[in-house]
């Protein structure tokens, strides 16, 4: 079992003072509605727009399946082809009608607006453009977006028990969504898990609480505010410091990871180093599911918990979408970890990936 400065898992402990400011300056939050999760933002958009039966929401077929299942109950959905290991979407698969909505996803912070600019400029019809920046919520693209709606989950990249934001291009944020509210059921489990993890380390009780929270979130169908707890923490987080530490650790990982015909690292492939706020995790693309799973299991054996996005895509998506899911691995290495953690986990994976 390897010893890391902080367990390599996407489950966040409570924040420590290292990444907290002394004040609550939060200009970056001023134009945002603050919700309990990213999916709450989608529910809020559907309520604002009041879509008709003739309108369609186009989403990438590589997308969180639990969110897709919920959305299908609320609006007509069509898939277009878009995969994070590729430079751009298959635009020929995206054929919206007038007044349809397009969900654009910045997968793992790897994309730039330029990827979409030409296609959007070429459209001679009115479209509702929605951008999901959950893996890079404060990237330059997200902050400067001209989309009709920009949203993100916040708890994927920050030490929060819940949180998401929504910014609407043509609507001021409602005052009720600019302060903390009651803690959602799923976030209560997350708070207990984070507190126990911060006190006793990661253990089976913590694991059960986290997954209990995830299951409750999957069943969520209504909008709620960010919790008072996360609202207070969010205002104090040093977002620039968090982004720089995460970005630095990804760079160190890439310096110590050897791409091969078995596995490549996607931040390096797409030159994702110019905007620290785009940094999310090292993202690995394997040549086969068997080799990905071998590496995944080896990491678990040394106490690391890599993430697979997204299992359970279902039979409505293409074989390529399933292959993408089966061959990607996210390494939850970020601001919490030391430079030595980044170096050692990269060397371990490099050795594991190249021992076929």
mmCIF file of C-alpha atoms in Angstrom:
data_model
loop_
_atom_site.group_PDB
_atom_site.id
_atom_site.type_symbol
_atom_site.label_atom_id
_atom_site.label_comp_id
_atom_site.label_asym_id
_atom_site.label_seq_id
_atom_site.Cartn_x
_atom_site.Cartn_y
_atom_site.Cartn_z
ATOM 1 C CA UNK A 1 0.000 0.000 0.000
ATOM 2 C CA UNK A 2 1.452 3.347 -1.094
ATOM 3 C CA UNK A 3 1.357 6.304 1.270
ATOM 4 C CA UNK A 4 0.191 9.543 -0.345
ATOM 5 C CA UNK A 5 -0.127 12.944 1.316
ATOM 6 C CA UNK A 6 -3.876 12.716 0.639
ATOM 7 C CA UNK A 7 -5.842 9.737 -0.622
ATOM 8 C CA UNK A 8 -6.165 9.796 -4.416
ATOM 9 C CA UNK A 9 -9.940 9.713 -4.728
ATOM 10 C CA UNK A 10 -12.531 12.140 -6.096
ATOM 11 C CA UNK A 11 -14.308 12.077 -2.719
ATOM 12 C CA UNK A 12 -13.369 15.336 -1.021
ATOM 13 C CA UNK A 13 -12.536 15.747 2.666
ATOM 14 C CA UNK A 14 -13.404 18.976 4.457
ATOM 15 C CA UNK A 15 -11.320 21.951 3.276
ATOM 16 C CA UNK A 16 -8.265 22.893 5.294
ATOM 17 C CA UNK A 17 -6.843 26.350 5.825
ATOM 18 C CA UNK A 18 -4.283 25.993 3.032
ATOM 19 C CA UNK A 19 -6.772 26.984 0.361
ATOM 20 C CA UNK A 20 -8.944 29.406 2.321
ATOM 21 C CA UNK A 21 -8.702 33.194 2.150
ATOM 22 C CA UNK A 22 -9.091 35.482 5.148
ATOM 23 C CA UNK A 23 -11.996 37.339 3.571
ATOM 24 C CA UNK A 24 -15.165 36.461 1.665
ATOM 25 C CA UNK A 25 -14.516 38.457 -1.481
ATOM 26 C CA UNK A 26 -16.538 36.708 -4.155
ATOM 27 C CA UNK A 27 -16.911 38.929 -7.229
ATOM 28 C CA UNK A 28 -16.675 35.845 -9.417
ATOM 29 C CA UNK A 29 -19.898 34.563 -7.814
ATOM 30 C CA UNK A 30 -21.919 37.766 -8.337
ATOM 31 C CA UNK A 31 -23.542 36.832 -11.697
ATOM 32 C CA UNK A 32 -24.285 33.259 -10.646
ATOM 33 C CA UNK A 33 -27.228 31.413 -9.189
ATOM 34 C CA UNK A 34 -25.870 28.937 -6.666
ATOM 35 C CA UNK A 35 -27.624 25.574 -6.573
ATOM 36 C CA UNK A 36 -27.044 22.255 -4.843
ATOM 37 C CA UNK A 37 -25.710 20.478 -7.948
ATOM 38 C CA UNK A 38 -25.023 20.770 -11.649
ATOM 39 C CA UNK A 39 -28.159 18.843 -12.560
ATOM 40 C CA UNK A 40 -30.199 21.383 -10.589
ATOM 41 C CA UNK A 41 -29.035 23.952 -13.132
ATOM 42 C CA UNK A 42 -30.467 21.838 -15.944
ATOM 43 C CA UNK A 43 -33.782 21.530 -14.084
ATOM 44 C CA UNK A 44 -33.770 25.297 -13.628
ATOM 45 C CA UNK A 45 -33.132 25.905 -17.351
ATOM 46 C CA UNK A 46 -36.022 23.621 -18.281
ATOM 47 C CA UNK A 47 -38.306 25.572 -15.955
ATOM 48 C CA UNK A 48 -37.172 28.954 -17.297
ATOM 49 C CA UNK A 49 -37.475 27.965 -20.956
ATOM 50 C CA UNK A 50 -40.690 25.946 -20.588
ATOM 51 C CA UNK A 51 -39.827 23.874 -23.656
ATOM 52 C CA UNK A 52 -42.639 22.804 -25.960
ATOM 53 C CA UNK A 53 -43.187 19.260 -27.203
ATOM 54 C CA UNK A 54 -41.725 20.253 -30.572
ATOM 55 C CA UNK A 55 -38.370 21.260 -29.100
ATOM 56 C CA UNK A 56 -35.431 18.891 -28.650
ATOM 57 C CA UNK A 57 -32.437 18.984 -26.330
ATOM 58 C CA UNK A 58 -29.322 17.686 -28.100
ATOM 59 C CA UNK A 59 -26.732 16.166 -25.778
ATOM 60 C CA UNK A 60 -23.476 14.259 -26.346
ATOM 61 C CA UNK A 61 -24.050 10.533 -26.227
ATOM 62 C CA UNK A 62 -21.041 10.346 -23.918
ATOM 63 C CA UNK A 63 -22.671 11.931 -20.886
ATOM 64 C CA UNK A 64 -23.737 11.064 -17.334
ATOM 65 C CA UNK A 65 -26.411 8.358 -17.785
ATOM 66 C CA UNK A 66 -28.313 9.128 -14.583
ATOM 67 C CA UNK A 67 -28.791 12.729 -15.728
ATOM 68 C CA UNK A 68 -29.891 11.496 -19.167
ATOM 69 C CA UNK A 69 -32.484 9.182 -17.621
ATOM 70 C CA UNK A 70 -33.935 12.075 -15.630
ATOM 71 C CA UNK A 71 -33.918 14.521 -18.546
ATOM 72 C CA UNK A 72 -35.740 12.046 -20.791
ATOM 73 C CA UNK A 73 -38.723 12.266 -18.453
ATOM 74 C CA UNK A 74 -38.817 16.042 -18.887
ATOM 75 C CA UNK A 75 -37.904 16.844 -22.486
ATOM 76 C CA UNK A 76 -37.379 15.164 -25.862
ATOM 77 C CA UNK A 77 -33.708 14.233 -26.240
ATOM 78 C CA UNK A 78 -31.469 13.401 -29.173
ATOM 79 C CA UNK A 79 -27.825 12.416 -29.070
ATOM 80 C CA UNK A 80 -24.959 13.739 -31.123
ATOM 81 C CA UNK A 81 -21.511 12.147 -31.333
ATOM 82 C CA UNK A 82 -18.851 13.728 -29.142
ATOM 83 C CA UNK A 83 -16.030 12.030 -27.225
ATOM 84 C CA UNK A 84 -13.350 13.545 -24.964
ATOM 85 C CA UNK A 85 -10.476 11.650 -26.590
ATOM 86 C CA UNK A 86 -11.226 13.359 -29.904
ATOM 87 C CA UNK A 87 -10.393 16.937 -30.852
ATOM 88 C CA UNK A 88 -13.946 17.973 -31.731
ATOM 89 C CA UNK A 89 -17.519 16.674 -32.009
ATOM 90 C CA UNK A 90 -18.844 14.887 -35.092
ATOM 91 C CA UNK A 91 -20.737 17.972 -36.210
ATOM 92 C CA UNK A 92 -22.475 16.088 -39.005
ATOM 93 C CA UNK A 93 -24.409 14.180 -36.323
ATOM 94 C CA UNK A 94 -25.775 17.432 -34.858
ATOM 95 C CA UNK A 95 -28.777 18.546 -36.945
ATOM 96 C CA UNK A 96 -31.003 20.736 -34.774
ATOM 97 C CA UNK A 97 -34.220 22.414 -35.829
ATOM 98 C CA UNK A 98 -35.219 25.986 -35.090
ATOM 99 C CA UNK A 99 -35.493 26.647 -31.302
ATOM 100 C CA UNK A 100 -33.839 23.381 -30.313
ATOM 101 C CA UNK A 101 -31.349 23.431 -27.433
ATOM 102 C CA UNK A 102 -27.724 22.263 -27.691
ATOM 103 C CA UNK A 103 -25.812 21.033 -24.651
ATOM 104 C CA UNK A 104 -22.067 21.620 -25.147
ATOM 105 C CA UNK A 105 -19.797 19.810 -22.685
ATOM 106 C CA UNK A 106 -16.225 20.804 -21.883
ATOM 107 C CA UNK A 107 -15.099 17.248 -21.121
ATOM 108 C CA UNK A 108 -12.489 17.187 -18.330
ATOM 109 C CA UNK A 109 -11.560 20.795 -19.151
ATOM 110 C CA UNK A 110 -9.851 19.584 -22.348
ATOM 111 C CA UNK A 111 -11.812 21.663 -24.852
ATOM 112 C CA UNK A 112 -11.772 25.316 -25.928
ATOM 113 C CA UNK A 113 -14.589 27.472 -27.300
ATOM 114 C CA UNK A 114 -12.799 27.654 -30.633
ATOM 115 C CA UNK A 115 -13.813 24.023 -31.138
ATOM 116 C CA UNK A 116 -17.432 25.162 -31.440
ATOM 117 C CA UNK A 117 -17.083 28.687 -32.777
ATOM 118 C CA UNK A 118 -17.249 27.975 -36.510
ATOM 119 C CA UNK A 119 -20.179 25.559 -36.201
ATOM 120 C CA UNK A 120 -22.212 27.958 -34.063
ATOM 121 C CA UNK A 121 -21.450 30.850 -36.419
ATOM 122 C CA UNK A 122 -22.640 28.802 -39.384
ATOM 123 C CA UNK A 123 -26.107 28.176 -37.946
ATOM 124 C CA UNK A 124 -28.803 30.295 -39.581
ATOM 125 C CA UNK A 125 -31.472 29.336 -37.095
ATOM 126 C CA UNK A 126 -32.282 30.306 -33.508
ATOM 127 C CA UNK A 127 -30.801 27.827 -31.039
ATOM 128 C CA UNK A 128 -30.632 27.753 -27.261
ATOM 129 C CA UNK A 129 -26.990 27.140 -26.364
ATOM 130 C CA UNK A 130 -26.219 25.545 -22.992
ATOM 131 C CA UNK A 131 -22.661 24.912 -21.816
ATOM 132 C CA UNK A 132 -21.630 22.423 -19.126
ATOM 133 C CA UNK A 133 -18.340 23.403 -17.460
ATOM 134 C CA UNK A 134 -18.513 20.980 -14.533
ATOM 135 C CA UNK A 135 -14.889 19.841 -14.982
ATOM 136 C CA UNK A 136 -13.537 23.405 -15.282
ATOM 137 C CA UNK A 137 -16.123 25.713 -13.687
ATOM 138 C CA UNK A 138 -13.923 28.819 -13.610
ATOM 139 C CA UNK A 139 -11.947 28.383 -16.830
ATOM 140 C CA UNK A 140 -11.584 31.360 -19.163
ATOM 141 C CA UNK A 141 -14.105 29.762 -21.509
ATOM 142 C CA UNK A 142 -16.657 29.395 -18.704
ATOM 143 C CA UNK A 143 -16.134 32.907 -17.335
ATOM 144 C CA UNK A 144 -16.318 34.574 -20.758
ATOM 145 C CA UNK A 145 -19.035 32.396 -22.257
ATOM 146 C CA UNK A 146 -21.701 34.002 -24.429
ATOM 147 C CA UNK A 147 -23.947 30.943 -24.290
ATOM 148 C CA UNK A 148 -27.580 31.413 -23.334
ATOM 149 C CA UNK A 149 -26.875 29.360 -20.231
ATOM 150 C CA UNK A 150 -23.617 28.343 -18.580
ATOM 151 C CA UNK A 151 -23.612 25.901 -15.683
ATOM 152 C CA UNK A 152 -21.327 23.670 -13.661
ATOM 153 C CA UNK A 153 -21.172 21.279 -10.781
ATOM 154 C CA UNK A 154 -18.774 22.613 -8.147
ATOM 155 C CA UNK A 155 -18.176 19.598 -5.953
ATOM 156 C CA UNK A 156 -16.266 17.677 -8.636
ATOM 157 C CA UNK A 157 -13.282 20.015 -8.420
ATOM 158 C CA UNK A 158 -13.659 21.860 -5.100
ATOM 159 C CA UNK A 159 -13.787 20.734 -1.437
ATOM 160 C CA UNK A 160 -17.559 21.173 -1.122
ATOM 161 C CA UNK A 161 -20.301 18.768 -0.052
ATOM 162 C CA UNK A 162 -22.648 20.160 -2.687
ATOM 163 C CA UNK A 163 -22.788 23.011 -5.140
ATOM 164 C CA UNK A 164 -23.495 24.040 -8.687
ATOM 165 C CA UNK A 165 -23.969 27.299 -10.526
ATOM 166 C CA UNK A 166 -26.064 28.703 -13.336
ATOM 167 C CA UNK A 167 -25.463 31.888 -15.305
ATOM 168 C CA UNK A 168 -28.085 33.067 -17.799
ATOM 169 C CA UNK A 169 -27.085 35.448 -20.586
ATOM 170 C CA UNK A 170 -30.367 37.359 -20.627
ATOM 171 C CA UNK A 171 -31.550 37.032 -17.042
ATOM 172 C CA UNK A 172 -30.235 38.388 -13.761
ATOM 173 C CA UNK A 173 -29.763 35.825 -10.997
ATOM 174 C CA UNK A 174 -32.666 35.430 -8.612
ATOM 175 C CA UNK A 175 -31.776 36.703 -5.158
ATOM 176 C CA UNK A 176 -32.957 33.505 -3.459
ATOM 177 C CA UNK A 177 -30.264 31.575 -5.335
ATOM 178 C CA UNK A 178 -27.454 33.873 -4.194
ATOM 179 C CA UNK A 179 -27.274 32.616 -0.629
ATOM 180 C CA UNK A 180 -27.167 29.300 1.146
ATOM 181 C CA UNK A 181 -30.222 27.284 2.046
ATOM 182 C CA UNK A 182 -31.126 24.024 3.751
ATOM 183 C CA UNK A 183 -28.826 21.072 3.140
ATOM 184 C CA UNK A 184 -30.176 18.661 0.525
ATOM 185 C CA UNK A 185 -30.512 15.025 1.585
ATOM 186 C CA UNK A 186 -27.606 13.864 -0.567
ATOM 187 C CA UNK A 187 -25.357 16.630 0.791
ATOM 188 C CA UNK A 188 -26.051 15.622 4.388
ATOM 189 C CA UNK A 189 -24.479 12.233 3.674
ATOM 190 C CA UNK A 190 -21.583 13.963 1.887
ATOM 191 C CA UNK A 191 -20.984 16.240 4.885
ATOM 192 C CA UNK A 192 -20.901 13.307 7.292
ATOM 193 C CA UNK A 193 -18.560 11.409 4.991
ATOM 194 C CA UNK A 194 -16.217 14.384 4.550
ATOM 195 C CA UNK A 195 -16.103 15.052 8.279
ATOM 196 C CA UNK A 196 -15.293 11.422 9.059
ATOM 197 C CA UNK A 197 -12.691 11.266 6.303
ATOM 198 C CA UNK A 198 -11.020 14.406 7.628
ATOM 199 C CA UNK A 199 -10.994 12.936 11.146
ATOM 200 C CA UNK A 200 -10.275 9.228 10.659
ATOM 201 C CA UNK A 201 -9.166 8.902 7.054
ATOM 202 C CA UNK A 202 -10.939 7.063 4.291
ATOM 203 C CA UNK A 203 -12.656 3.888 5.535
ATOM 204 C CA UNK A 204 -15.673 1.702 4.822
ATOM 205 C CA UNK A 205 -18.110 3.938 6.732
ATOM 206 C CA UNK A 206 -16.945 6.949 4.724
ATOM 207 C CA UNK A 207 -17.293 4.957 1.504
ATOM 208 C CA UNK A 208 -20.883 3.906 2.324
ATOM 209 C CA UNK A 209 -21.883 7.464 3.195
ATOM 210 C CA UNK A 210 -20.444 8.858 -0.038
ATOM 211 C CA UNK A 211 -22.253 6.312 -2.176
ATOM 212 C CA UNK A 212 -25.453 6.814 -0.200
ATOM 213 C CA UNK A 213 -25.201 10.495 -1.072
ATOM 214 C CA UNK A 214 -24.566 9.676 -4.733
ATOM 215 C CA UNK A 215 -27.634 7.425 -4.863
ATOM 216 C CA UNK A 216 -29.800 10.162 -3.339
ATOM 217 C CA UNK A 217 -28.460 12.657 -5.866
ATOM 218 C CA UNK A 218 -29.338 10.294 -8.722
ATOM 219 C CA UNK A 219 -32.941 10.342 -7.524
ATOM 220 C CA UNK A 220 -33.125 14.129 -7.343
ATOM 221 C CA UNK A 221 -35.675 15.794 -9.652
ATOM 222 C CA UNK A 222 -36.132 19.292 -8.229
ATOM 223 C CA UNK A 223 -34.091 22.462 -7.774
ATOM 224 C CA UNK A 224 -32.584 23.393 -4.419
ATOM 225 C CA UNK A 225 -30.130 26.011 -3.244
ATOM 226 C CA UNK A 226 -26.527 25.402 -2.319
ATOM 227 C CA UNK A 227 -26.250 24.515 1.369
ATOM 228 C CA UNK A 228 -25.324 27.196 3.891
ATOM 229 C CA UNK A 229 -22.209 25.159 4.671
ATOM 230 C CA UNK A 230 -20.934 25.064 1.079
ATOM 231 C CA UNK A 231 -21.950 28.682 0.458
ATOM 232 C CA UNK A 232 -19.772 29.865 3.327
ATOM 233 C CA UNK A 233 -16.828 27.713 2.232
ATOM 234 C CA UNK A 234 -17.156 28.688 -1.438
ATOM 235 C CA UNK A 235 -16.838 32.390 -0.619
ATOM 236 C CA UNK A 236 -13.562 31.742 1.191
ATOM 237 C CA UNK A 237 -11.912 29.368 -1.273
ATOM 238 C CA UNK A 238 -8.802 30.690 -3.000
ATOM 239 C CA UNK A 239 -9.846 29.522 -6.468
ATOM 240 C CA UNK A 240 -6.686 30.766 -8.186
ATOM 241 C CA UNK A 241 -4.458 28.910 -5.712
ATOM 242 C CA UNK A 242 -6.510 25.728 -6.086
ATOM 243 C CA UNK A 243 -6.335 25.936 -9.885
ATOM 244 C CA UNK A 244 -2.579 26.524 -9.923
ATOM 245 C CA UNK A 245 -1.832 23.599 -7.589
ATOM 246 C CA UNK A 246 -4.012 21.270 -9.659
ATOM 247 C CA UNK A 247 -2.431 22.490 -12.894
ATOM 248 C CA UNK A 248 1.091 22.114 -11.497
ATOM 249 C CA UNK A 249 0.367 18.555 -10.379
ATOM 250 C CA UNK A 250 -0.998 17.623 -13.804
ATOM 251 C CA UNK A 251 2.151 19.027 -15.424
ATOM 252 C CA UNK A 252 4.339 16.989 -13.048
ATOM 253 C CA UNK A 253 2.249 13.910 -13.769
ATOM 254 C CA UNK A 254 2.736 14.415 -17.519
ATOM 255 C CA UNK A 255 6.485 14.950 -17.097
ATOM 256 C CA UNK A 256 6.747 11.584 -15.336
ATOM 257 C CA UNK A 257 4.259 9.593 -17.414
ATOM 258 C CA UNK A 258 5.383 7.911 -20.615
ATOM 259 C CA UNK A 259 2.787 7.798 -23.393
ATOM 260 C CA UNK A 260 2.812 4.519 -25.309
ATOM 261 C CA UNK A 261 0.729 2.461 -27.703
ATOM 262 C CA UNK A 262 -1.057 1.146 -24.600
ATOM 263 C CA UNK A 263 -2.029 4.458 -23.008
ATOM 264 C CA UNK A 264 -1.833 8.216 -23.633
ATOM 265 C CA UNK A 265 -2.542 11.203 -21.389
ATOM 266 C CA UNK A 266 -5.134 13.576 -22.881
ATOM 267 C CA UNK A 267 -4.112 16.884 -21.255
ATOM 268 C CA UNK A 268 -0.783 16.517 -23.019
ATOM 269 C CA UNK A 269 -2.420 15.407 -26.271
ATOM 270 C CA UNK A 270 -4.591 18.532 -26.372
ATOM 271 C CA UNK A 271 -1.980 20.950 -24.944
ATOM 272 C CA UNK A 272 -4.251 21.719 -22.010
ATOM 273 C CA UNK A 273 -1.734 23.738 -19.981
ATOM 274 C CA UNK A 274 -2.288 27.392 -20.928
ATOM 275 C CA UNK A 275 -5.255 28.034 -18.601
ATOM 276 C CA UNK A 276 -4.664 26.649 -15.076
ATOM 277 C CA UNK A 277 -8.385 26.937 -14.338
ATOM 278 C CA UNK A 278 -9.008 24.327 -17.063
ATOM 279 C CA UNK A 279 -7.028 21.751 -15.098
ATOM 280 C CA UNK A 280 -9.167 18.905 -13.759
ATOM 281 C CA UNK A 281 -7.347 15.553 -13.552
ATOM 282 C CA UNK A 282 -4.877 13.497 -15.557
ATOM 283 C CA UNK A 283 -7.078 11.693 -18.102
ATOM 284 C CA UNK A 284 -5.795 8.435 -19.574
ATOM 285 C CA UNK A 285 -6.964 6.809 -22.794
ATOM 286 C CA UNK A 286 -6.125 3.087 -23.050
ATOM 287 C CA UNK A 287 -5.984 0.924 -26.137
ATOM 288 C CA UNK A 288 -8.394 -1.621 -24.634
ATOM 289 C CA UNK A 289 -10.790 -2.133 -21.750
ATOM 290 C CA UNK A 290 -8.698 -5.040 -20.464
ATOM 291 C CA UNK A 291 -5.589 -2.872 -20.114
ATOM 292 C CA UNK A 292 -7.594 -0.035 -18.555
ATOM 293 C CA UNK A 293 -9.117 -2.412 -15.999
ATOM 294 C CA UNK A 294 -5.718 -3.913 -15.215
ATOM 295 C CA UNK A 295 -4.372 -0.461 -14.382
ATOM 296 C CA UNK A 296 -7.557 0.463 -12.498
ATOM 297 C CA UNK A 297 -7.255 -2.637 -10.291
ATOM 298 C CA UNK A 298 -3.539 -2.106 -9.693
ATOM 299 C CA UNK A 299 -4.237 1.435 -8.494
ATOM 300 C CA UNK A 300 -6.869 0.191 -6.064
ATOM 301 C CA UNK A 301 -4.346 -2.252 -4.652
ATOM 302 C CA UNK A 302 -2.012 0.602 -3.690
ATOM 303 C CA UNK A 303 -4.833 2.654 -2.140
ATOM 304 C CA UNK A 304 -5.711 4.968 -5.040
ATOM 305 C CA UNK A 305 -9.270 5.197 -6.386
ATOM 306 C CA UNK A 306 -9.347 6.229 -10.071
ATOM 307 C CA UNK A 307 -12.649 7.241 -11.643
ATOM 308 C CA UNK A 308 -14.457 5.762 -14.645
ATOM 309 C CA UNK A 309 -16.713 8.148 -16.598
ATOM 310 C CA UNK A 310 -19.439 6.989 -17.209
ATOM 311 C CA UNK A 311 -20.654 3.467 -16.609
ATOM 312 C CA UNK A 312 -24.156 2.372 -17.560
ATOM 313 C CA UNK A 313 -24.538 4.322 -20.800
ATOM 314 C CA UNK A 314 -27.277 1.943 -21.943
ATOM 315 C CA UNK A 315 -28.163 0.603 -25.389
ATOM 316 C CA UNK A 316 -29.337 3.871 -26.954
ATOM 317 C CA UNK A 317 -25.810 5.076 -27.674
ATOM 318 C CA UNK A 318 -23.269 3.875 -30.211
ATOM 319 C CA UNK A 319 -20.559 1.282 -29.871
ATOM 320 C CA UNK A 320 -18.013 4.106 -29.971
ATOM 321 C CA UNK A 321 -19.552 5.730 -26.882
ATOM 322 C CA UNK A 322 -19.250 2.443 -24.988
ATOM 323 C CA UNK A 323 -15.668 2.031 -26.181
ATOM 324 C CA UNK A 324 -14.856 5.514 -24.936
ATOM 325 C CA UNK A 325 -16.299 4.705 -21.521
ATOM 326 C CA UNK A 326 -14.461 1.366 -21.467
ATOM 327 C CA UNK A 327 -11.028 2.828 -22.229
ATOM 328 C CA UNK A 328 -10.882 6.105 -20.247
ATOM 329 C CA UNK A 329 -9.571 6.507 -16.716
ATOM 330 C CA UNK A 330 -9.497 9.718 -14.674
ATOM 331 C CA UNK A 331 -6.841 9.976 -11.963
ATOM 332 C CA UNK A 332 -8.232 12.196 -9.165
ATOM 333 C CA UNK A 333 -4.953 14.019 -8.615
ATOM 334 C CA UNK A 334 -5.502 17.688 -7.859
ATOM 335 C CA UNK A 335 -4.814 20.556 -5.444
ATOM 336 C CA UNK A 336 -4.976 18.257 -2.410
ATOM 337 C CA UNK A 337 -1.882 16.325 -3.382
ATOM 338 C CA UNK A 338 1.853 16.944 -3.215
ATOM 339 C CA UNK A 339 4.257 17.142 -6.137
ATOM 340 C CA UNK A 340 5.744 13.877 -4.896
ATOM 341 C CA UNK A 341 2.287 12.259 -5.094
ATOM 342 C CA UNK A 342 1.989 13.423 -8.704
ATOM 343 C CA UNK A 343 5.398 12.058 -9.633
ATOM 344 C CA UNK A 344 4.978 8.678 -7.927
ATOM 345 C CA UNK A 345 1.477 7.959 -9.220
ATOM 346 C CA UNK A 346 2.565 8.856 -12.765
ATOM 347 C CA UNK A 347 5.571 6.539 -12.593
ATOM 348 C CA UNK A 348 3.460 3.743 -11.121
ATOM 349 C CA UNK A 349 0.849 4.001 -13.874
ATOM 350 C CA UNK A 350 3.517 4.295 -16.553
ATOM 351 C CA UNK A 351 5.143 1.087 -15.360
ATOM 352 C CA UNK A 352 1.785 -0.692 -14.966
ATOM 353 C CA UNK A 353 0.503 0.400 -18.394
ATOM 354 C CA UNK A 354 3.615 -0.782 -20.171
ATOM 355 C CA UNK A 355 3.727 -4.219 -18.556
ATOM 356 C CA UNK A 356 1.226 -5.945 -20.804
#
